[in-house]
mmCIF file of C-alpha atoms in Angstrom:
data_model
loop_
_atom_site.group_PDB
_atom_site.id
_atom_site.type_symbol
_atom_site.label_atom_id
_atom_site.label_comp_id
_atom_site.label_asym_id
_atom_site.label_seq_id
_atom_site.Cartn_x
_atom_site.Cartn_y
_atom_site.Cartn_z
ATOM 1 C CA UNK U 1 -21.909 -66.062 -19.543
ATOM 2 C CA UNK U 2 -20.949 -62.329 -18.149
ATOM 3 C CA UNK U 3 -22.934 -60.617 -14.972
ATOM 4 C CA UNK U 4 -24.519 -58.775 -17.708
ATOM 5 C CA UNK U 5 -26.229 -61.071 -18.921
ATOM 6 C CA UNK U 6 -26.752 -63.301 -15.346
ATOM 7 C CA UNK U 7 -28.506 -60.328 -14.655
ATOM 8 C CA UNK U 8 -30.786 -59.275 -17.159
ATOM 9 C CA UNK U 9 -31.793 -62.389 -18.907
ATOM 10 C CA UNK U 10 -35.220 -63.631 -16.848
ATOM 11 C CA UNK U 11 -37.411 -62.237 -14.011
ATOM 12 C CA UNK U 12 -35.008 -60.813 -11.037
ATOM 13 C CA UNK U 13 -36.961 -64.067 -8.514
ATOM 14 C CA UNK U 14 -35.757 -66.143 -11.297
ATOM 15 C CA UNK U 15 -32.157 -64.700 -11.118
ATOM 16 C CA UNK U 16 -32.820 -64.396 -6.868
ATOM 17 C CA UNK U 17 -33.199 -68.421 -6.810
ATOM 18 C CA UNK U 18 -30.314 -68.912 -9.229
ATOM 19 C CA UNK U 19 -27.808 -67.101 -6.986
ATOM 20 C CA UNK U 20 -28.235 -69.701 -4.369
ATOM 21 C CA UNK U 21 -25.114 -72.679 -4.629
ATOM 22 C CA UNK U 22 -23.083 -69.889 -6.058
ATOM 23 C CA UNK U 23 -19.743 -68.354 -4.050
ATOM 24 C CA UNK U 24 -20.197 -64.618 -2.956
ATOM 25 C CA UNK U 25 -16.284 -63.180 -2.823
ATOM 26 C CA UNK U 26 -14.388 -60.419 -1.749
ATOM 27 C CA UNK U 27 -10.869 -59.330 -2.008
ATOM 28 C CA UNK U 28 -9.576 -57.320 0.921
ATOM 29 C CA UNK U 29 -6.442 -56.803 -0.829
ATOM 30 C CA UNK U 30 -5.113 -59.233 1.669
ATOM 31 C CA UNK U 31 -7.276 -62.515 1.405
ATOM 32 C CA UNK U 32 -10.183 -63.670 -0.293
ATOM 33 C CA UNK U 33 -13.339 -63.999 1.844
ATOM 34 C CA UNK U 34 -15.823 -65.772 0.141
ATOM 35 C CA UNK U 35 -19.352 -68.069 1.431
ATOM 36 C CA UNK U 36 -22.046 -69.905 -0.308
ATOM 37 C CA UNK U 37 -24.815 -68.199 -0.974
ATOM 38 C CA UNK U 38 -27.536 -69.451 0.493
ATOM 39 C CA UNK U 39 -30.569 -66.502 1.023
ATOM 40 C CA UNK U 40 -31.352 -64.104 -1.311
ATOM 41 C CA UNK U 41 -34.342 -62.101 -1.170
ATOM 42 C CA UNK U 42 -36.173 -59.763 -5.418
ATOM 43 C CA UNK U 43 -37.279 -56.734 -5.126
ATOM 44 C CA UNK U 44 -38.940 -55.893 -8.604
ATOM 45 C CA UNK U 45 -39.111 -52.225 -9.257
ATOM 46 C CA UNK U 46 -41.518 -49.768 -9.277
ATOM 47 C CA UNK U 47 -44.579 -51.527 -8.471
ATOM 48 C CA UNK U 48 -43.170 -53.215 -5.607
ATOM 49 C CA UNK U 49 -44.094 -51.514 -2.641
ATOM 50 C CA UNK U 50 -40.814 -52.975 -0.055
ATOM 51 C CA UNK U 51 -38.521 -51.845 -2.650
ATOM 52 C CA UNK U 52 -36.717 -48.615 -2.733
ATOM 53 C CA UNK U 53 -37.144 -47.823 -5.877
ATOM 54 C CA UNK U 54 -41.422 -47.705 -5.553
ATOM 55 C CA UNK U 55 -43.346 -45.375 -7.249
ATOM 56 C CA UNK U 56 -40.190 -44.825 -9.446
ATOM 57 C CA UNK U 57 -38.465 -42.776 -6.748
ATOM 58 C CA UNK U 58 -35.272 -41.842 -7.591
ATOM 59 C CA UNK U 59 -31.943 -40.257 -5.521
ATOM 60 C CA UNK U 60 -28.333 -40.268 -5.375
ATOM 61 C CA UNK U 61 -29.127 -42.604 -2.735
ATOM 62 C CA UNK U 62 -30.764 -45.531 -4.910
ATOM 63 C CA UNK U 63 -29.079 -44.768 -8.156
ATOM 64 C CA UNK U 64 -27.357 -48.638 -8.089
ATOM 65 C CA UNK U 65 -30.866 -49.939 -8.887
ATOM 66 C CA UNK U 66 -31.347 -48.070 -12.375
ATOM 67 C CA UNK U 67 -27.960 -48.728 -13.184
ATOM 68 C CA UNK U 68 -27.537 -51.409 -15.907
ATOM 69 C CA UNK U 69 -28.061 -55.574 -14.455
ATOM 70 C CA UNK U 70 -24.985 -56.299 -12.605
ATOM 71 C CA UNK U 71 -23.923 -52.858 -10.658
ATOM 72 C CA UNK U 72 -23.884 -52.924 -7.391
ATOM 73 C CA UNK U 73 -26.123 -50.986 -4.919
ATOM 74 C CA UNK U 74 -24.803 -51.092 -1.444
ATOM 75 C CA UNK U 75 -26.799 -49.137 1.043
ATOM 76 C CA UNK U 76 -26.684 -48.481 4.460
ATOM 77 C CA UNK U 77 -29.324 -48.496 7.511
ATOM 78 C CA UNK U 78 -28.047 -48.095 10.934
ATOM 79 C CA UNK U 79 -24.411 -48.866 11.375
ATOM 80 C CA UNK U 80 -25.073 -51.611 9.142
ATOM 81 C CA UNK U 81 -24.274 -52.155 5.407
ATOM 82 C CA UNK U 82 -26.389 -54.393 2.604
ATOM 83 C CA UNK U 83 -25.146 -55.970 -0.658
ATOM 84 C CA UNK U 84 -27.519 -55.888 -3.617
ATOM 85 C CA UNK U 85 -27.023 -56.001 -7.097
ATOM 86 C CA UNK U 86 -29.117 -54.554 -9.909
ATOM 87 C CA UNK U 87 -31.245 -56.533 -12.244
ATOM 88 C CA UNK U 88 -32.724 -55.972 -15.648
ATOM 89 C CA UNK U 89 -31.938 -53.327 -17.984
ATOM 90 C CA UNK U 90 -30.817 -50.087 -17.454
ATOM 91 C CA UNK U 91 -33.697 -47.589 -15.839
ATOM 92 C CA UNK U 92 -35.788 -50.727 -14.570
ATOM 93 C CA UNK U 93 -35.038 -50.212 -11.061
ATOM 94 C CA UNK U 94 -35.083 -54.031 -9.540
ATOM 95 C CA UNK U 95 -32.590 -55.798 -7.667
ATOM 96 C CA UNK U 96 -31.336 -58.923 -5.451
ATOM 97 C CA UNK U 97 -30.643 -58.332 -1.804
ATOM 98 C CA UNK U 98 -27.823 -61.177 -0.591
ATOM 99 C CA UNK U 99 -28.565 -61.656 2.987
ATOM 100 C CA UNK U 100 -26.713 -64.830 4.012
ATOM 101 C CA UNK U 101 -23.632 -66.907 2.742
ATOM 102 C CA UNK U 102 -22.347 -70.136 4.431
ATOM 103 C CA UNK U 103 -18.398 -69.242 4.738
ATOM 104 C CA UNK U 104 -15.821 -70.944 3.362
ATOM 105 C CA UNK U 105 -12.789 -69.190 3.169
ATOM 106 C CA UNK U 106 -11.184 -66.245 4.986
ATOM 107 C CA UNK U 107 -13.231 -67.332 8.404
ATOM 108 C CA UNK U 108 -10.929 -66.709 10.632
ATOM 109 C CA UNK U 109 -11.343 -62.971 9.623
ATOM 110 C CA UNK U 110 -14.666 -62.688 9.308
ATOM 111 C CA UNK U 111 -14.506 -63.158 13.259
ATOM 112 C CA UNK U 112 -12.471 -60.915 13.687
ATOM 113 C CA UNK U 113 -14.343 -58.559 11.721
ATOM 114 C CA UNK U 114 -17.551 -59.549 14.139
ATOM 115 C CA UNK U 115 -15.923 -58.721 16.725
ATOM 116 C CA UNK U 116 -15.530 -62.878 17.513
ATOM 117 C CA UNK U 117 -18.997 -64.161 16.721
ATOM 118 C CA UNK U 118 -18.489 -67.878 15.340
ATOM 119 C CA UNK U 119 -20.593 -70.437 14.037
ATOM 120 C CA UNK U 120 -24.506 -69.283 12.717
ATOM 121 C CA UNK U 121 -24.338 -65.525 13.841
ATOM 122 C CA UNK U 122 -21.048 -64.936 11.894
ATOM 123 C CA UNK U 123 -22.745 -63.999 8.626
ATOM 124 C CA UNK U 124 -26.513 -65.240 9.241
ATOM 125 C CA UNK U 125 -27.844 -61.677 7.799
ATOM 126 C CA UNK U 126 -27.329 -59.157 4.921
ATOM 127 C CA UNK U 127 -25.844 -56.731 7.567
ATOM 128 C CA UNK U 128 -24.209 -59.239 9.369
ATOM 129 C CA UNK U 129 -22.503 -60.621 6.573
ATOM 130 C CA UNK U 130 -21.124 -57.495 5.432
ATOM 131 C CA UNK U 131 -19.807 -56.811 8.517
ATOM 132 C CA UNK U 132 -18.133 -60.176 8.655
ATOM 133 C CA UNK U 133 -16.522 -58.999 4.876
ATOM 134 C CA UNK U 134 -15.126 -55.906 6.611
ATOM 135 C CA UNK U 135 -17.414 -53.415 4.348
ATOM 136 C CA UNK U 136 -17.257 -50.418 6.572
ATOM 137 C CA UNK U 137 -18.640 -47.821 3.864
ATOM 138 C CA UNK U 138 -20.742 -47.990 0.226
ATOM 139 C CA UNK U 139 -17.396 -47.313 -1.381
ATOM 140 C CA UNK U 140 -18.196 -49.764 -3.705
ATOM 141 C CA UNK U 141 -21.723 -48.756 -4.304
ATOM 142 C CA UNK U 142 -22.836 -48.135 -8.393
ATOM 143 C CA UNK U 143 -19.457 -50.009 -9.451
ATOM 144 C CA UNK U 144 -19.882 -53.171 -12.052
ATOM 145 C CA UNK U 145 -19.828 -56.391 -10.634
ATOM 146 C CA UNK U 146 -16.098 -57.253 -12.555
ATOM 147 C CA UNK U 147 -14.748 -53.379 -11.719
ATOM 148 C CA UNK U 148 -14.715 -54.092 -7.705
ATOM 149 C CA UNK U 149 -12.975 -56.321 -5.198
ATOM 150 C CA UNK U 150 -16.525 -58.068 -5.515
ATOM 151 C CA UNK U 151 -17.199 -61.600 -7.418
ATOM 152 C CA UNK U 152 -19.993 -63.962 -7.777
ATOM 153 C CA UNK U 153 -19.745 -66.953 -9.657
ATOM 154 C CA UNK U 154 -21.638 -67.285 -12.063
ATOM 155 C CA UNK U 155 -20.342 -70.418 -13.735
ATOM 156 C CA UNK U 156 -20.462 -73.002 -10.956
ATOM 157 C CA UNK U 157 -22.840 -73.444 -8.362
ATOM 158 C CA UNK U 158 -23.437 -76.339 -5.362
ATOM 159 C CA UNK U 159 -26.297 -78.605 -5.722
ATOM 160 C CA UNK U 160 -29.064 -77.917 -3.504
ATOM 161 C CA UNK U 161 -31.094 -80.192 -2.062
ATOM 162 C CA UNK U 162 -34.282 -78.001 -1.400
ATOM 163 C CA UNK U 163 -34.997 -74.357 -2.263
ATOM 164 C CA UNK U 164 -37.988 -72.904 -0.413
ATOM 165 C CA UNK U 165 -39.621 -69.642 -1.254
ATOM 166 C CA UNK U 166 -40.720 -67.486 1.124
ATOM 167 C CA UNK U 167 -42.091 -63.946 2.738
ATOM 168 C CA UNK U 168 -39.337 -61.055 2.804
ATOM 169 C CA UNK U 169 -38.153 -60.113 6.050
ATOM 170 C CA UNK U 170 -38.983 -56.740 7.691
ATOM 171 C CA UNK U 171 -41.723 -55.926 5.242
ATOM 172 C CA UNK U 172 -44.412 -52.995 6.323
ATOM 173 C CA UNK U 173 -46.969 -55.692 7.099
ATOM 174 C CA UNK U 174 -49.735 -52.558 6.743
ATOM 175 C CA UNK U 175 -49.358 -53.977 2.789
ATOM 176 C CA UNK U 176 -50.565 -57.560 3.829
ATOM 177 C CA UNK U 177 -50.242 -58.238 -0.614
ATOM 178 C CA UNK U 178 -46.433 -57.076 -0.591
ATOM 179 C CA UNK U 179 -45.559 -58.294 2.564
ATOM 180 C CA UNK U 180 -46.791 -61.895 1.896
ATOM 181 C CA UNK U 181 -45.105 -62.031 -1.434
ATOM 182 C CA UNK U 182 -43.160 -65.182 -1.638
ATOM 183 C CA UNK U 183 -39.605 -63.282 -2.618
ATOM 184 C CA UNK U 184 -37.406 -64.547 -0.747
ATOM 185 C CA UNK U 185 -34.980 -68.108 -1.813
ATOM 186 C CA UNK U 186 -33.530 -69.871 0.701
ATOM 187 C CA UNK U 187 -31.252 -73.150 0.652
ATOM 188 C CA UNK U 188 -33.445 -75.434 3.181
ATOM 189 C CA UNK U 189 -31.896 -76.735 6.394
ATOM 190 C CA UNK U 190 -29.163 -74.611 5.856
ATOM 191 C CA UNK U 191 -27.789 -73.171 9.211
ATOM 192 C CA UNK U 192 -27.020 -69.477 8.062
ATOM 193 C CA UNK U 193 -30.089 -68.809 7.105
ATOM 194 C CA UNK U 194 -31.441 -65.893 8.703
ATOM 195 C CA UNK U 195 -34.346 -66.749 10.319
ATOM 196 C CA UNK U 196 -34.195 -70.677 10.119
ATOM 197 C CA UNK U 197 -35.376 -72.636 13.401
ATOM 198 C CA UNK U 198 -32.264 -75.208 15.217
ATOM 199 C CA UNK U 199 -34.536 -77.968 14.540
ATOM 200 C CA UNK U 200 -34.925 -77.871 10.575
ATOM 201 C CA UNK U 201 -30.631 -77.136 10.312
ATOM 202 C CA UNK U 202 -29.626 -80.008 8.511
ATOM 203 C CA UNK U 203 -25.926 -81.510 8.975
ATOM 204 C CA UNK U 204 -25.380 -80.857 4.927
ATOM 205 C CA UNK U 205 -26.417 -77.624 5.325
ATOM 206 C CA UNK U 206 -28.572 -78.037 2.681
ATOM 207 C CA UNK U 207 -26.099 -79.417 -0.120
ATOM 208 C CA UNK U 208 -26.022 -82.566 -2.102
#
């Protein structure tokens, strides 16, 4: 299978809940950095009222999201950085935010890159993580998937022992129905997580 089709073939929760088990990479030009993905959070177009592209709004700014299923759209709030990529067709603007990975290789400088945070708070967060990957700009913003220092693999994955839906994080809670929408996949007991609680970390982090 190619990211195209990863990407495009089912409903963008479908493809959110998939991503978890798989490895989240990135070249430096040095090392590979790379973590498990293990919290990923659909945002399904137009109608969706916590995505960007609601109401079909449209800028220079968003473009990633009508770009064709597996371009990335990196955007940027704060001094912080967020990795989504595109889902669906071309011009139906919906997308998959990754907002934690359990790290596996390159740790030692991810640390470095977060400024020496270790354990949970090294990459327990989409801006977080990026940090921890050293992504300092949206460079790679509206590139495919396979034309940037970027991979996600799509043709292995852990085995999970529990995947729990739940709310989004940060949603305008003055739209109780969007804000309650169960969109976000997580891989239970898992300790990078963003928002998970010390006593329901589990020592497999989740994995079978």
């Amino acid at each position: 299978m190619n990211y195209k089709d990863f990407f495009t073939n089912r409903s963008t929760s479908e493809i959110s809940k998939d991503l978890l088990g798989r490895t989240l990479s990135f070249n430096n030009g040095k090392e590979i950095l790379s973590g498990t993905i293990v919290e990923a959070e659909a945002y399904v177009g137009v109608k969706d009222r916590a995505a960007h592209s609601y109401g079909g709004r449209r800028s220079q700014a968003n473009e990633g999201l009508y770009r064709p299923g597996g371009s990335l759209y990196i955007y940027s709030q704060r001094q912080y950085f967020f990795f989504d990529v595109a889902c669906q067709e071309e011009g139906e603007p919906q997308g998959v935010l990754i907002r934690a990975i359990d790290p596996i290789t390159g740790i030692e400088t991810m640390t470095k890159n977060r400024n020496g945070k270790t354990g949970r708070l090294l990459t327990n967060g989409p801006g977080k993580m990026m940090q921890a990957l050293g992504i300092t700009s949206r460079k790679w913003d509206l590139f495919r998937l396979e034309d940037s220092p970027f991979d996600i693999d799509i043709n292995h994955k852990r085995k999970i022992e529990k995947i729990i839906a739940l709310p989004r994080v940060g949603i305008n809670q003055s739209d109780p129905e969007w804000a309650q929408k169960k969109l976000r996949f997580i891989v239970a007991g898992n300790p990078y997580v963003s928002d998970i609680k010390k006593k329901d970390i589990k020592k497999n982090h989740g994995f079978i």
